[in-house]
Amino acid sequence: MSGRSTTLILLLATALCIIGVQARSQSNPRAPRYGPDNFYGRRKTNSKPNIVVILTDDQDQQLGSMKYMPKTLRYIAKEGTTFTNSFVSTPMCCPSRSSILTGLYTHNHNVYTNNDNCSSIQWQQTHETRTFATYLSNVGYRTGYFGKYLNEYNGTYIPPGWREWVGLVRNTRFYNYSINFNGKKINHGFDYHKDYLTDLIANDSVSFLKLSKQYFPSRPVMMVLSMPAPHGPEDSAPQYSHLFANASDYMDLPSYDYAPNPDKQWMLQHINRMEPIHHEFVKMLHQKRLQTLQSVDDAVEKVCLELKALGELENTYIMFTSDHGYHLGQFGMIKGKAMPYEFDVRVPMLLRGPGIPKGSSIHNMVVNIDIAPSILDMAGVAVPDHMDGDSFIRLFERDGGDKNAIDGSLRPKALWRDTYLVERGKVTGKMLKQLAIQQNRGEFSKEAKLAKDCTKLEFRSPCARDQQFECRLDANSRWRKFKCRFGSMKAGRCVCRGGGGGGVRAGELDPGRKERSKQRAFLQEHVSIGKSTAFRPSFIKPPKRLPRRALRQTKVLRKKKKKRRQNRLDEKLSNAVLSVAAEEIVGWEPAPINSSMSQQGSGCKTFANNSMLCDPLVFSDIDTWKQHKQSVDWKIQLYKEQLDLLKDIRQHLKEQRPLIKHEDDGQLCSCTPDIGVPGDATVLEDDVGSNETVAGEEESYSEEEEEEEEEYSEDDSESENLQQITQSRMKRFCSVLHSSC
């Protein structure tokens, strides 16, 4: 009996266990059967808050675009705080976004423009590994990036630190773009329902948020929604393309169309007031920018409602800001950005989340370099020392209650900055060199060394004879060296371009005669032969004959010159013979053409704009066309011959140049090549073959001279014959063409 009772008790206990398990499974049918939450018997709550950053592109603050986004103001500004003095360090897309990601100034991450170093290899290896995403991913955050990244991002990789990646390839577009979706490149077209980028970012981010909380409920989420609006091409959604036709908030600014400005930067000094067409353009552009922001306003509402549905809204920081500002008509500048003025560096900044007072405002100066440290501070991560920014979360530290809140304006307890650095443009190598000169200006600087050199006599101004350089002060009162134009010319020498270098200034003794006069005076003074007037010392003249080696070189030069002259005559002769032969074969005379339509007998006329008009008779038949073409060919050949003759005349004029003036003192130079200058090694044509010889060398050179003279005489005779033949042929050629040569 006892055994039966024991079995019955066991069966009842087993049944009760089965009923309890079924009741527990029916109470939570979607709960995973296994997992850490079920293992501990309860669901873990997030110990860290979620973080959402909504970043617009080129959104202004001074033009009043925020008041056209009521949903954003209701869900973020009303439920959080507004930073009334929010700025960016560089008013350009890629430099500003690089500062937002890294918390560094432009001069530290080295992205100065939208092209230079933007998403480069150096950026990827040095700074992209230290964005706030890598730090949050290391502490358990599920990170996601959606939308525009950097202007030069090519879509070939996923930046480190991002679990979900939907990055736009290159710069902003609303349609016809490509994205990198978790490593896969996807192309989008022009269908609004499938391809409009702002809506795509909103949908993908909400899907990522849902899946993260469904499968990883205990892990916090950090995601960035980088919107393309209101950047160009300003393509709005179809349902908003009719709005804001009369929006004119930009015209209320005192700086609107305030030009010219002679007291401001150089570019603003040269900008005039806008024309009526410019005002119409600014109005249209402002309207289109506001229309694109309406889709961003919808995306903000969609994300906030999804967080509320998931029960995560009160545990989520939501930040809304822009990468830089924009101007429309300020100081006469029609549109644009990148100017170091308040309308381009001031941006909107809204924040809501745990511990953020609702409906409040902070007037302290915050910068885009503070975003990365603030995100790390929200997540409870220590801010790295290399970041330039500071966390503005500590601005909300108060003594208790709202004692420092007056009319919604918070007065932070912590000390904060009152200035920040604005950087604009690339620092060139020339600018760095000038900065280095200013910093190192001292005893050992380049300018100090140059000033010391300019005190020397060899650099005095104006230039003296034989001086190479002179020192002069420039417009900035700095010493500069200049080359002397005539200082390198030797004293007592003239430049004779037609022959050798033995020119002598007129009215002055040549160096040879001057030296002989000095020797004669010395002998008369020291030779003890009394006061005899019959004393006339004689001097041995230097030989005009050159040494054997120099003579051999001279002969080679003469032969080369003779060969070139002969080749030129042969070419003239061959051209003349060909012309005459062609004339004998063709045997025609050009037909007269209407003078009003002719240009050099070709039947065509050219104009100043390089256009050409020909007589229709030229193209009437093939024979007429051939005649006109052949006439042009004959004229070209004739002018070539005349051009060669003119070149020979020009060469002759150069060789027979008259007396010239010395460049220094303006005295006439006598370029007579027969004056012997002691020590002068200049080779003159008249010296070669001279009858004067040196004693002891007459016999050795006599035979060579005879051969040389015979050779030159034969060459001269051949040249004369060629010239005669050429002249006769040219006369016949000119007579055929009925033109005078």
XYZ file of C-alpha atoms in Angstrom:
741
model
C 0.000 0.000 0.000
C 2.830 2.261 0.764
C 4.397 1.634 -2.666
C 1.227 2.618 -4.465
C 0.959 5.861 -2.479
C 4.536 6.767 -3.294
C 3.956 6.257 -7.028
C 0.769 8.376 -6.907
C 2.610 11.233 -5.201
C 5.330 11.190 -7.868
C 2.776 11.286 -10.683
C 0.965 14.251 -9.103
C 4.247 16.188 -8.722
C 5.185 15.556 -12.337
C 1.784 16.787 -13.558
C 2.039 19.944 -11.475
C 5.502 20.731 -12.984
C 4.220 20.276 -16.526
C 1.234 22.572 -15.867
C 3.532 25.252 -14.404
C 5.890 25.213 -17.393
C 2.983 25.494 -19.871
C 1.483 28.413 -17.949
C 4.834 30.223 -17.937
C 5.364 29.747 -21.694
C 1.846 30.980 -22.497
C 2.384 34.158 -20.474
C 5.361 35.230 -22.726
C 5.079 33.455 -26.102
C 7.754 35.718 -27.832
C 10.428 35.259 -25.192
C 13.467 33.271 -26.410
C 13.645 29.804 -24.962
C 17.293 30.222 -24.096
C 19.451 33.206 -23.364
C 20.997 35.192 -20.547
C 17.743 36.984 -19.680
C 15.756 33.757 -19.307
C 18.629 32.127 -17.509
C 18.478 34.651 -14.707
C 14.700 34.604 -14.755
C 14.250 38.349 -15.556
C 15.082 40.899 -18.302
C 18.036 43.172 -17.753
C 17.485 46.892 -18.139
C 19.993 49.135 -19.964
C 22.604 50.415 -17.583
C 23.760 52.916 -20.212
C 21.607 55.343 -22.269
C 21.012 55.207 -25.976
C 22.495 58.004 -28.104
C 21.061 59.371 -31.367
C 22.801 62.128 -33.365
C 20.865 63.790 -36.205
C 23.232 65.797 -38.410
C 22.041 68.046 -41.256
C 24.167 69.402 -44.091
C 24.612 73.177 -44.617
C 21.728 74.151 -42.329
C 21.710 77.780 -41.252
C 20.885 79.311 -37.896
C 20.641 83.028 -38.655
C 18.333 82.603 -41.656
C 15.599 81.141 -39.438
C 15.278 77.628 -40.833
C 14.576 76.035 -37.432
C 11.191 77.704 -37.001
C 10.011 75.820 -40.123
C 10.656 72.473 -38.358
C 7.843 72.264 -35.740
C 8.207 68.524 -35.070
C 11.880 68.867 -34.226
C 11.156 71.748 -31.880
C 8.352 69.803 -30.194
C 10.210 66.525 -29.659
C 13.720 67.843 -28.897
C 13.829 71.580 -28.088
C 10.688 71.555 -25.919
C 11.748 68.360 -24.134
C 15.369 69.406 -23.732
C 17.716 72.359 -24.060
C 18.812 74.736 -26.817
C 22.422 75.887 -27.177
C 22.114 79.485 -28.341
C 25.845 79.873 -29.084
C 26.829 76.781 -31.047
C 29.621 77.082 -33.617
C 31.902 75.045 -35.865
C 35.664 75.435 -36.099
C 35.794 75.188 -39.907
C 32.768 76.116 -42.082
C 33.324 73.362 -44.670
C 31.778 69.893 -44.922
C 34.682 67.455 -44.682
C 36.845 69.394 -42.172
C 33.844 69.987 -39.884
C 32.654 66.366 -40.058
C 36.184 65.188 -39.310
C 36.172 67.402 -36.202
C 32.777 66.034 -35.128
C 34.009 62.434 -35.409
C 37.391 62.938 -33.731
C 36.969 65.942 -31.403
C 40.041 67.559 -32.990
C 40.695 70.951 -34.534
C 41.441 71.085 -38.252
C 45.159 71.661 -37.774
C 45.325 68.407 -35.775
C 43.402 66.069 -38.082
C 44.863 67.820 -41.185
C 41.645 67.860 -43.250
C 41.717 71.448 -44.485
C 39.355 71.276 -47.491
C 36.746 68.976 -49.027
C 39.468 67.402 -51.172
C 42.798 67.595 -49.401
C 43.240 64.587 -47.058
C 39.464 64.035 -46.935
C 39.010 60.288 -46.320
C 42.603 59.733 -47.447
C 44.867 56.823 -46.498
C 46.544 58.983 -43.885
C 43.152 59.873 -42.383
C 42.061 56.216 -42.358
C 45.221 55.010 -40.653
C 45.680 57.827 -38.144
C 42.351 59.416 -37.171
C 39.540 57.129 -38.357
C 40.585 54.507 -35.820
C 40.045 57.025 -32.986
C 36.506 58.292 -33.634
C 33.882 58.156 -30.888
C 32.400 55.070 -32.609
C 35.445 52.928 -31.831
C 35.353 53.848 -28.140
C 31.600 53.141 -27.830
C 31.860 49.871 -29.728
C 34.548 48.699 -27.321
C 32.245 49.194 -24.306
C 29.295 47.259 -25.765
C 27.305 49.798 -27.792
C 25.628 48.693 -31.019
C 26.676 51.477 -33.380
C 25.098 52.448 -36.706
C 25.816 55.155 -39.274
C 23.270 56.197 -41.927
C 23.760 58.797 -44.683
C 26.527 61.116 -45.806
C 29.948 60.397 -44.305
C 32.853 62.356 -45.850
C 32.948 64.078 -49.234
C 35.678 61.833 -50.665
C 34.468 58.540 -49.167
C 34.625 56.036 -52.060
C 32.533 53.238 -50.564
C 35.245 50.552 -50.726
C 35.428 49.883 -46.984
C 33.522 50.155 -43.700
C 35.140 52.560 -41.208
C 36.124 50.929 -37.908
C 33.734 51.095 -34.980
C 30.428 50.847 -36.889
C 28.294 47.691 -36.524
C 25.650 48.819 -39.042
C 26.905 50.840 -42.016
C 24.777 52.617 -44.661
C 27.264 55.175 -45.998
C 26.699 57.479 -48.964
C 29.417 57.320 -51.607
C 30.931 60.781 -52.303
C 28.960 64.001 -51.845
C 25.314 64.802 -51.183
C 22.556 63.664 -53.521
C 18.873 62.912 -53.064
C 18.482 60.663 -56.119
C 20.794 58.663 -58.405
C 23.397 57.844 -55.777
C 25.325 54.826 -54.445
C 25.615 53.589 -50.885
C 27.753 51.041 -49.087
C 25.278 48.843 -47.244
C 27.354 46.745 -44.815
C 30.090 46.220 -47.394
C 27.844 45.830 -50.445
C 27.594 48.671 -52.949
C 24.010 49.443 -53.977
C 22.937 51.901 -56.681
C 19.709 53.901 -56.352
C 17.674 55.619 -59.033
C 15.041 58.344 -59.297
C 11.995 56.709 -57.681
C 10.843 58.720 -54.679
C 9.246 55.801 -52.832
C 12.399 53.664 -53.039
C 15.313 56.049 -53.533
C 14.733 59.372 -51.750
C 17.793 59.501 -49.484
C 16.280 61.330 -46.486
C 13.461 58.804 -46.182
C 15.879 55.924 -46.740
C 18.013 57.094 -43.805
C 14.945 57.363 -41.566
C 13.618 53.901 -42.493
C 16.959 52.092 -42.173
C 17.778 53.702 -38.837
C 14.391 52.783 -37.366
C 14.789 49.188 -38.605
C 18.227 48.994 -36.994
C 16.777 50.330 -33.731
C 13.948 47.753 -33.724
C 16.204 44.786 -34.449
C 18.771 45.868 -31.887
C 16.198 46.082 -29.107
C 14.529 42.845 -30.184
C 17.622 40.634 -30.339
C 19.958 42.565 -27.992
C 17.626 44.204 -25.470
C 20.338 44.692 -22.860
C 22.788 46.485 -25.148
C 22.538 50.267 -25.690
C 22.346 51.742 -29.187
C 24.298 54.625 -30.654
C 23.425 55.763 -34.187
C 24.115 58.766 -36.433
C 21.558 59.992 -38.977
C 23.512 62.171 -41.418
C 20.879 63.886 -43.542
C 21.583 65.358 -47.002
C 19.223 68.333 -46.536
C 19.347 71.223 -47.074
C 22.529 70.793 -49.177
C 22.290 71.108 -52.947
C 20.779 70.021 -55.292
C 17.865 70.840 -52.899
C 15.509 68.130 -54.227
C 12.466 68.146 -51.967
C 9.872 65.436 -51.528
C 6.923 65.815 -53.950
C 4.413 66.514 -51.161
C 6.456 69.518 -49.976
C 7.463 71.075 -53.300
C 4.752 73.771 -53.120
C 5.484 75.178 -49.661
C 7.059 78.438 -48.459
C 6.596 80.512 -51.601
C 6.621 83.728 -49.550
C 9.347 82.895 -47.021
C 11.603 85.951 -46.679
C 13.209 85.666 -43.251
C 16.686 86.127 -44.731
C 15.811 89.698 -45.747
C 15.300 90.756 -42.119
C 19.016 90.505 -41.343
C 20.869 93.847 -41.246
C 23.734 92.362 -43.268
C 21.487 91.327 -46.164
C 22.775 92.949 -49.380
C 24.975 95.273 -47.310
C 27.734 96.090 -49.807
C 30.353 97.178 -50.598
C 32.351 96.949 -47.364
C 35.703 98.772 -47.573
C 36.413 98.128 -43.868
C 36.193 94.323 -44.132
C 38.088 91.452 -45.672
C 39.559 91.876 -49.172
C 36.878 89.889 -50.979
C 34.033 91.778 -49.311
C 35.646 95.038 -50.359
C 35.133 94.122 -54.024
C 31.568 92.749 -53.821
C 28.838 95.125 -54.983
C 25.131 95.113 -54.227
C 23.034 92.356 -55.728
C 20.994 92.829 -58.875
C 17.247 92.062 -59.149
C 17.944 88.659 -60.707
C 20.082 87.801 -57.686
C 17.264 88.621 -55.272
C 14.921 86.324 -57.185
C 17.498 83.543 -57.127
C 18.063 83.860 -53.371
C 14.326 83.735 -52.747
C 13.943 80.579 -54.826
C 16.943 78.889 -53.176
C 15.707 79.690 -49.667
C 12.322 78.182 -50.508
C 13.850 74.950 -51.839
C 16.104 74.581 -48.807
C 13.134 74.855 -46.438
C 11.226 72.280 -48.483
C 14.020 69.689 -48.147
C 14.098 70.184 -44.360
C 10.482 69.016 -44.054
C 11.560 65.427 -44.706
C 14.186 65.790 -41.971
C 11.443 67.009 -39.644
C 9.422 63.873 -40.439
C 12.456 61.667 -39.772
C 12.962 63.219 -36.313
C 9.358 62.488 -35.425
C 9.593 58.930 -36.732
C 12.667 58.116 -34.641
C 11.193 59.653 -31.483
C 7.911 57.754 -31.863
C 9.789 54.470 -32.365
C 11.864 55.074 -29.233
C 8.674 55.821 -27.328
C 7.050 52.628 -28.599
C 10.096 50.644 -27.465
C 10.048 52.340 -24.060
C 13.501 53.833 -24.644
C 12.711 57.526 -25.242
C 13.390 58.689 -21.691
C 16.661 56.759 -21.619
C 17.980 58.194 -24.891
C 20.064 61.284 -25.665
C 18.932 62.878 -28.938
C 21.183 65.572 -30.410
C 20.277 67.719 -33.418
C 22.881 69.925 -35.147
C 24.521 70.795 -38.503
C 28.046 70.511 -39.892
C 28.190 74.288 -40.640
C 26.067 77.298 -41.523
C 25.130 79.013 -44.782
C 24.663 82.509 -46.189
C 22.091 83.919 -48.598
C 22.743 87.534 -49.576
C 24.702 88.599 -46.490
C 27.176 91.371 -47.384
C 26.152 91.005 -51.025
C 27.340 87.375 -51.287
C 24.608 85.583 -53.181
C 25.015 82.091 -51.670
C 27.594 79.768 -50.228
C 29.593 78.853 -47.145
C 33.240 78.468 -46.059
C 33.509 82.105 -44.966
C 34.924 82.825 -41.481
C 31.881 84.878 -40.526
C 29.145 84.188 -38.001
C 26.493 83.260 -40.551
C 28.698 80.370 -41.766
C 30.112 79.164 -38.427
C 26.969 79.425 -36.254
C 24.783 76.290 -36.313
C 21.660 75.049 -34.493
C 22.187 72.696 -31.529
C 19.394 70.917 -29.608
C 19.722 68.190 -26.961
C 17.320 66.092 -24.914
C 17.951 63.119 -22.649
C 18.429 61.923 -19.076
C 19.241 64.801 -16.770
C 18.654 67.505 -19.412
C 16.210 70.214 -18.165
C 13.151 70.567 -20.348
C 12.556 73.801 -22.236
C 15.860 75.319 -21.118
C 18.647 77.113 -22.971
C 22.387 77.485 -22.469
C 24.275 80.537 -23.679
C 27.779 79.131 -23.241
C 29.872 78.725 -26.340
C 29.953 75.127 -27.612
C 31.847 73.971 -30.706
C 31.712 70.948 -32.977
C 34.907 69.614 -31.386
C 32.850 69.163 -28.170
C 30.450 66.646 -29.735
C 32.753 63.589 -29.589
C 33.814 64.170 -25.938
C 30.170 64.794 -24.983
C 29.018 61.525 -26.584
C 31.706 59.616 -24.698
C 30.654 61.360 -21.480
C 27.007 60.358 -22.077
C 28.127 56.728 -22.367
C 30.295 56.927 -19.265
C 33.563 56.593 -21.212
C 36.593 58.620 -20.169
C 37.463 61.347 -22.683
C 40.916 60.704 -24.257
C 43.594 63.309 -23.652
C 44.309 63.836 -27.364
C 40.853 65.331 -28.045
C 40.733 69.136 -28.240
C 37.090 69.482 -27.210
C 35.369 69.203 -23.862
C 32.122 67.550 -22.772
C 29.264 70.025 -22.520
C 27.342 67.547 -20.350
C 29.080 69.032 -17.338
C 27.382 72.350 -18.127
C 24.247 70.796 -16.625
C 25.908 70.218 -13.248
C 24.069 72.459 -10.768
C 24.119 73.158 -7.050
C 20.707 71.562 -6.693
C 17.218 72.187 -7.956
C 16.878 75.004 -10.476
C 18.563 77.769 -8.479
C 20.726 78.743 -11.449
C 17.841 78.707 -13.929
C 16.410 82.137 -14.685
C 13.653 82.274 -17.312
C 14.769 78.883 -18.609
C 18.382 79.990 -19.070
C 20.917 77.835 -17.258
C 23.982 79.271 -15.588
C 26.471 76.404 -15.337
C 28.532 75.876 -12.239
C 31.587 74.685 -14.184
C 34.034 77.055 -15.819
C 33.797 77.175 -19.595
C 35.502 78.729 -22.592
C 34.771 82.206 -23.929
C 36.798 81.931 -27.168
C 37.559 79.281 -29.753
C 39.625 78.910 -32.931
C 38.135 79.374 -36.417
C 40.200 77.778 -39.179
C 39.462 78.258 -42.822
C 41.477 77.172 -45.870
C 44.687 75.268 -46.401
C 48.006 76.501 -45.035
C 50.360 76.488 -48.035
C 54.094 75.890 -47.960
C 54.740 79.559 -48.641
C 52.629 80.575 -45.642
C 54.466 78.096 -43.413
C 57.784 79.513 -44.574
C 56.670 83.047 -43.762
C 55.482 81.933 -40.330
C 58.814 80.228 -39.712
C 60.660 83.405 -40.706
C 58.569 85.468 -38.321
C 59.083 83.014 -35.479
C 62.824 82.557 -36.061
C 63.599 86.178 -36.892
C 66.774 86.999 -35.005
C 70.542 87.021 -35.239
C 70.773 83.776 -37.212
C 67.769 84.230 -39.483
C 68.036 84.568 -43.239
C 66.999 88.224 -43.197
C 69.591 89.071 -40.558
C 72.318 87.379 -42.577
C 71.257 89.211 -45.748
C 71.213 92.558 -43.924
C 74.748 91.890 -42.712
C 75.962 91.026 -46.216
C 74.431 94.175 -47.668
C 76.735 96.291 -45.504
C 79.749 95.060 -47.490
C 81.266 97.152 -50.303
C 80.906 94.329 -52.842
C 77.098 94.687 -52.646
C 76.870 98.489 -52.603
C 74.369 100.303 -54.780
C 74.485 101.557 -57.508
C 76.555 98.965 -59.347
C 80.168 99.752 -60.133
C 82.267 98.221 -62.901
C 83.100 94.542 -62.320
C 80.389 94.316 -59.606
C 78.152 91.270 -59.825
C 75.327 91.996 -57.324
C 73.859 94.964 -55.492
C 71.584 95.298 -52.444
C 68.389 97.339 -52.501
C 65.408 97.730 -50.180
C 62.075 96.407 -51.461
C 58.597 97.839 -50.844
C 58.463 96.198 -47.387
C 61.825 97.756 -46.349
C 63.610 94.418 -46.537
C 67.013 93.894 -48.130
C 67.090 92.043 -51.439
C 69.961 91.168 -53.782
C 69.748 92.082 -57.464
C 72.102 91.191 -60.295
C 73.998 94.071 -61.879
C 73.143 94.399 -65.539
C 76.522 95.670 -66.834
C 78.785 94.986 -63.876
C 80.312 91.822 -65.320
C 81.781 93.567 -68.395
C 85.554 93.876 -68.324
C 87.016 97.363 -68.431
C 88.470 98.550 -71.709
C 86.795 95.912 -73.884
C 84.015 96.313 -76.463
C 81.552 93.731 -77.696
C 81.785 93.450 -81.506
C 79.134 91.053 -82.757
C 80.334 90.855 -86.343
C 83.829 89.512 -85.848
C 86.330 88.690 -83.138
C 86.575 90.166 -79.695
C 89.368 92.668 -80.454
C 87.321 95.874 -80.488
C 88.899 99.030 -79.015
C 87.122 102.200 -77.915
C 87.608 105.106 -80.310
C 89.955 107.833 -79.074
C 91.888 105.443 -76.808
C 95.126 103.570 -77.449
C 94.788 99.872 -77.955
C 96.400 97.720 -75.235
C 99.396 96.880 -77.457
C 100.320 100.475 -78.180
C 99.688 101.443 -74.562
C 102.069 98.755 -73.342
C 104.773 99.791 -75.827
C 104.483 103.411 -74.657
C 105.072 102.329 -71.068
C 108.120 100.269 -72.090
C 109.568 103.139 -74.087
C 109.175 105.525 -71.149
C 110.858 102.989 -68.855
C 113.859 102.591 -71.194
C 114.284 106.319 -71.665
C 114.350 106.774 -67.907
C 116.719 103.954 -66.989
C 119.016 103.415 -70.005
C 122.171 105.552 -69.489
C 122.702 106.923 -72.971
C 122.249 110.564 -72.096
C 119.657 112.885 -73.429
C 120.022 111.784 -77.010
C 116.879 112.384 -79.010
C 117.944 109.762 -81.505
C 117.068 107.044 -79.010
C 114.265 105.073 -80.597
C 113.880 101.564 -79.210
C 112.296 98.974 -81.491
C 109.916 96.269 -80.349
C 109.300 92.841 -81.830
C 105.664 92.563 -82.816
C 103.775 89.490 -81.589
C 103.191 86.942 -84.327
C 99.810 86.880 -86.007
C 100.456 83.324 -86.996
C 98.736 80.772 -84.774
C 100.388 77.591 -83.476
C 100.041 74.402 -85.455
C 97.234 72.982 -83.298
C 95.206 76.181 -83.395
C 95.730 76.425 -87.165
C 94.471 72.889 -87.623
C 91.332 73.684 -85.669
C 90.825 76.813 -87.717
C 91.079 74.847 -90.950
C 88.430 72.418 -89.725
C 86.099 75.283 -88.887
C 86.668 76.846 -92.305
C 85.845 73.589 -94.051
C 82.639 73.152 -92.048
C 81.572 76.679 -92.874
C 82.333 76.162 -96.541
C 80.344 72.922 -96.548
C 77.307 74.581 -95.002
C 77.458 77.380 -97.565
C 77.730 74.880 -100.407
C 74.753 72.870 -99.108
C 72.686 76.037 -98.970
C 73.578 76.907 -102.574
C 72.825 73.358 -103.701
C 69.409 73.523 -102.097
C 68.616 76.795 -103.852
C 69.776 75.359 -107.166
C 67.703 72.188 -106.777
C 64.578 74.159 -105.898
C 65.059 76.425 -108.889
C 65.601 73.456 -111.228
C 62.509 71.679 -109.929
C 60.453 74.828 -110.356
C 61.584 75.308 -113.949
C 61.016 71.639 -114.720
C 57.510 71.819 -113.348
C 56.867 74.944 -115.413
C 58.019 73.197 -118.591
C 55.780 70.188 -117.938
C 52.621 72.010 -116.925
C 52.893 74.998 -119.221
C 50.024 77.158 -118.137
C 49.311 80.679 -117.002
C 46.921 81.513 -114.129
C 43.536 82.669 -115.278
C 42.360 86.060 -114.027
C 40.064 85.893 -111.005
C 37.669 88.455 -109.620
C 39.805 90.788 -107.497
C 37.037 91.326 -104.960
C 37.082 87.645 -104.058
C 40.790 86.860 -104.491
C 43.470 86.689 -101.894
C 46.971 86.459 -103.368
C 45.625 85.025 -106.637
C 44.026 81.955 -105.069
C 40.340 82.809 -105.503
C 39.843 82.830 -101.750
C 39.789 85.543 -99.124
C 40.657 85.295 -95.416
C 39.201 87.393 -92.625
C 40.410 88.563 -89.209
C 38.495 85.789 -87.365
C 40.469 83.091 -89.274
C 37.479 82.309 -91.491
C 37.808 81.959 -95.283
C 35.526 82.635 -98.242
C 36.258 81.323 -101.744
C 34.795 82.223 -105.110
C 32.188 79.609 -106.151
C 33.902 79.450 -109.577
C 36.869 77.759 -107.903
C 34.724 74.682 -107.220
C 32.783 74.746 -110.486
C 34.820 71.925 -112.090
C 37.913 69.867 -111.367
C 40.151 71.651 -113.894
C 39.489 75.082 -112.412
C 40.091 73.721 -108.930
C 43.422 72.186 -110.010
C 44.516 75.477 -111.590
C 43.817 77.426 -108.428
C 45.502 74.854 -106.226
C 48.568 74.768 -108.481
C 48.696 78.564 -108.402
C 48.822 78.476 -104.618
C 51.621 75.877 -104.722
C 53.667 78.057 -107.103
C 53.240 81.084 -104.872
C 54.337 79.122 -101.805
C 57.485 77.987 -103.615
C 58.247 81.509 -104.758
C 57.874 82.974 -101.294
C 60.116 80.292 -99.859
C 62.886 81.312 -102.244
C 62.386 84.973 -101.428
C 62.462 84.152 -97.709
C 65.815 82.368 -98.106
C 67.241 85.359 -99.956
C 66.013 87.709 -97.227
C 67.688 85.530 -94.598
C 70.997 85.776 -96.496
C 70.632 89.557 -96.640
C 69.939 89.665 -92.910
C 73.054 87.605 -92.208
C 75.098 89.920 -94.412
C 73.778 92.970 -92.543
C 74.726 91.378 -89.225
C 78.264 90.692 -90.399
C 78.737 94.211 -91.786
C 77.440 95.991 -88.710
C 78.843 99.567 -88.315
C 80.527 101.024 -85.247
C 78.663 100.489 -81.997
C 78.756 102.292 -78.682
C 80.249 100.865 -75.522
C 77.585 99.842 -73.028
C 79.274 101.624 -70.121
C 80.364 105.070 -71.320
C 78.731 105.352 -74.768
C 82.067 105.830 -76.707
C 82.382 104.440 -80.189
C 84.089 101.060 -80.650
C 86.379 100.423 -83.598
C 85.903 96.775 -84.496
C 88.990 96.493 -86.677
C 90.233 92.910 -86.678
C 93.780 93.692 -87.879
C 94.913 95.254 -84.553
C 97.215 92.899 -82.740
C 96.435 92.548 -79.061
C 99.069 90.896 -76.917
C 97.777 87.767 -75.290
C 94.516 87.793 -77.275
C 93.709 84.356 -78.614
C 90.723 85.476 -80.739
C 90.670 83.821 -84.152
C 89.983 86.218 -87.041
C 89.309 85.095 -90.595
C 91.671 87.672 -92.113
C 94.528 86.433 -89.930
C 94.404 82.948 -91.400
C 96.489 82.719 -94.565
C 98.450 85.947 -93.819
C 101.836 86.470 -95.548
C 103.592 87.250 -92.254
C 105.346 84.278 -90.688
C 107.578 83.689 -87.727
C 111.267 83.039 -88.258
C 111.996 79.351 -88.212
C 108.495 78.293 -89.237
C 108.266 79.723 -92.751
C 109.499 76.613 -94.491
C 107.288 74.242 -92.445
C 104.128 76.146 -93.264
C 104.793 77.190 -96.855
C 103.558 73.994 -98.487
C 100.409 73.864 -96.371
C 99.626 77.474 -97.214
C 99.917 76.817 -100.961
C 97.587 73.837 -100.742
C 95.150 75.781 -98.621
C 95.118 78.741 -101.015
C 94.539 76.473 -103.986
C 91.733 74.717 -102.158
C 90.051 77.999 -101.204
C 90.428 79.338 -104.726
C 88.744 76.231 -106.126
C 85.951 76.524 -103.580
C 85.430 80.183 -104.423
C 85.227 79.421 -108.129
C 82.697 76.646 -107.527
C 80.617 78.942 -105.330
C 80.645 81.658 -107.987
C 79.494 79.167 -110.623
C 76.689 77.931 -108.395
C 75.582 81.465 -107.686
C 75.513 82.322 -111.393
C 73.474 79.221 -112.223
C 71.070 79.939 -109.381
C 70.598 83.547 -110.440
C 69.872 82.557 -114.027
C 67.374 79.938 -112.950
C 65.662 82.368 -110.594
C 65.343 84.969 -113.345
C 63.726 82.436 -115.604
C 61.464 81.273 -112.791
C 60.333 84.827 -112.019
C 59.647 85.568 -115.663
C 57.402 82.521 -115.902
C 55.303 83.667 -112.937
C 55.076 87.275 -114.252
C 56.409 88.650 -110.980
C 59.438 90.719 -110.093
C 62.176 89.331 -107.835
